[in-house]
């Protein structure tokens, strides 16, 4: 069955530290997408990245980087030189669009609450 | 471009009542999905509407229903409210329907429903 696990419930770091948020997924589909969303205290989910199952290239966007490894079913997210504004809950999500009735809806992990202290 | 809007932002209802939540997607987006977020269960998919048709449904009781209008705006209805329905209800829009897989979902700020 499809599942997303974010083992880290809460992480606290001091500003300028690097931090990695872990995400492990389970799926039987060969075609799927992985996402990261940020949820600040205001509640709105902010889209950060989408990666499809056929593209294992790592991606960097400013201070953010993502490491996708199909061999370990992981899609980890690293924030370099963290800032107070990075404090939020981060969700990893899976969307299956392969065979077997997959419908593409997002399956979320439980989220990791990141607190960045000045 | 305006983002996804949801109304109302906050709502307090009593058990047994019904409630209707509204979502206006990003202009040009034809798919609207609804998610429920609670501390215990996290974020769970409710249903998706595309071109006024329900395309996909999560594992929720029939008390939860929705519809989509020709302008892509969507409403979600919960009848016979229970205490456990207290949650943040998030709406997301995307260009195409989710099973295509090629579209990001953009979320609204949510409606915080409290059932007393």
Coordinates of C-alpha atoms in Angstrom, one line a residue, chain B residues 9-106:
Chain B
X9 CA -11.9 31.1 6.9
X10 CA -13.4 30.1 10.3
X11 CA -16.6 28.4 11.2
X12 CA -18.2 27.2 14.4
X13 CA -21.0 24.7 14.2
X14 CA -22.8 22.4 16.6
X15 CA -23.2 18.6 16.3
X16 CA -25.9 17.6 14.0
X17 CA -25.8 20.7 11.8
X18 CA -24.6 20.8 8.3
X19 CA -22.0 23.1 6.7
X20 CA -21.0 24.2 3.3
X21 CA -17.5 25.4 2.5
X22 CA -16.5 27.2 -0.7
X23 CA -13.4 27.2 -2.8
X24 CA -12.4 29.3 -5.8
X25 CA -9.5 27.9 -7.8
X26 CA -6.8 29.8 -9.6
X27 CA -8.1 31.2 -12.9
X28 CA -7.8 28.6 -15.6
X29 CA -7.5 25.7 -13.2
X30 CA -10.2 23.1 -13.8
X31 CA -9.4 20.6 -11.0
X32 CA -10.3 21.2 -7.4
X33 CA -9.4 18.8 -4.6
X34 CA -10.4 18.9 -1.0
X35 CA -8.3 17.7 2.0
X36 CA -9.0 17.4 5.7
X37 CA -6.2 18.1 8.2
X38 CA -6.5 17.0 11.8
X39 CA -3.7 16.6 14.4
X40 CA -4.4 12.9 14.7
X41 CA -4.9 11.8 11.1
X42 CA -2.8 14.5 9.4
X43 CA -3.7 15.5 5.8
X44 CA -6.2 13.2 4.1
X45 CA -7.7 13.4 0.7
X46 CA -11.5 13.9 0.5
X47 CA -12.3 14.1 -3.2
X48 CA -11.4 15.7 -6.5
X49 CA -13.7 17.5 -9.0
X50 CA -12.8 18.1 -12.6
X51 CA -15.1 19.6 -15.2
X52 CA -18.0 19.4 -12.7
X53 CA -17.5 15.7 -12.2
X54 CA -16.2 13.9 -9.2
X55 CA -13.1 12.1 -10.4
X56 CA -11.7 10.6 -7.3
X57 CA -12.8 10.0 -3.7
X58 CA -11.0 9.3 -0.5
X59 CA -12.1 7.1 2.3
X60 CA -14.7 9.3 4.0
X61 CA -18.3 8.6 4.9
X62 CA -21.2 9.8 2.6
X63 CA -21.8 12.7 4.9
X64 CA -19.0 14.4 3.1
X65 CA -20.0 15.5 -0.4
X66 CA -19.1 18.1 -2.9
X67 CA -19.8 19.7 -6.2
X68 CA -18.2 21.8 -8.8
X69 CA -19.8 24.6 -10.9
X70 CA -19.2 25.5 -14.5
X71 CA -16.7 28.2 -13.5
X72 CA -14.7 25.6 -11.6
X73 CA -15.6 26.9 -8.2
X74 CA -16.3 24.1 -5.8
X75 CA -18.3 23.6 -2.6
X76 CA -17.9 20.9 0.0
X77 CA -20.8 19.9 2.3
X78 CA -20.7 18.0 5.5
X79 CA -24.1 16.9 6.9
X80 CA -24.9 15.8 10.4
X81 CA -21.7 17.2 11.9
X82 CA -19.8 15.2 14.4
X83 CA -17.2 16.4 16.9
X84 CA -14.5 14.5 15.0
X85 CA -15.2 16.7 11.9
X86 CA -13.4 19.6 13.5
X87 CA -10.5 20.2 11.2
X88 CA -8.8 22.5 8.8
X89 CA -10.3 21.9 5.4
X90 CA -7.9 22.7 2.5
X91 CA -8.8 23.1 -1.1
X92 CA -6.3 22.7 -3.9
X93 CA -6.5 23.6 -7.5
X94 CA -4.5 22.3 -10.5
X95 CA -4.6 22.8 -14.3
X96 CA -5.6 19.2 -15.1
X97 CA -7.0 16.3 -13.3
X98 CA -4.8 14.6 -10.8
X99 CA -4.5 11.2 -12.5
X100 CA -2.7 12.9 -15.4
X101 CA 0.1 13.4 -12.9
X102 CA 1.6 16.4 -14.7
X103 CA 0.2 19.1 -12.6
X104 CA 1.1 20.7 -9.3
X105 CA -1.6 21.4 -6.8
X106 CA -1.8 24.9 -5.3

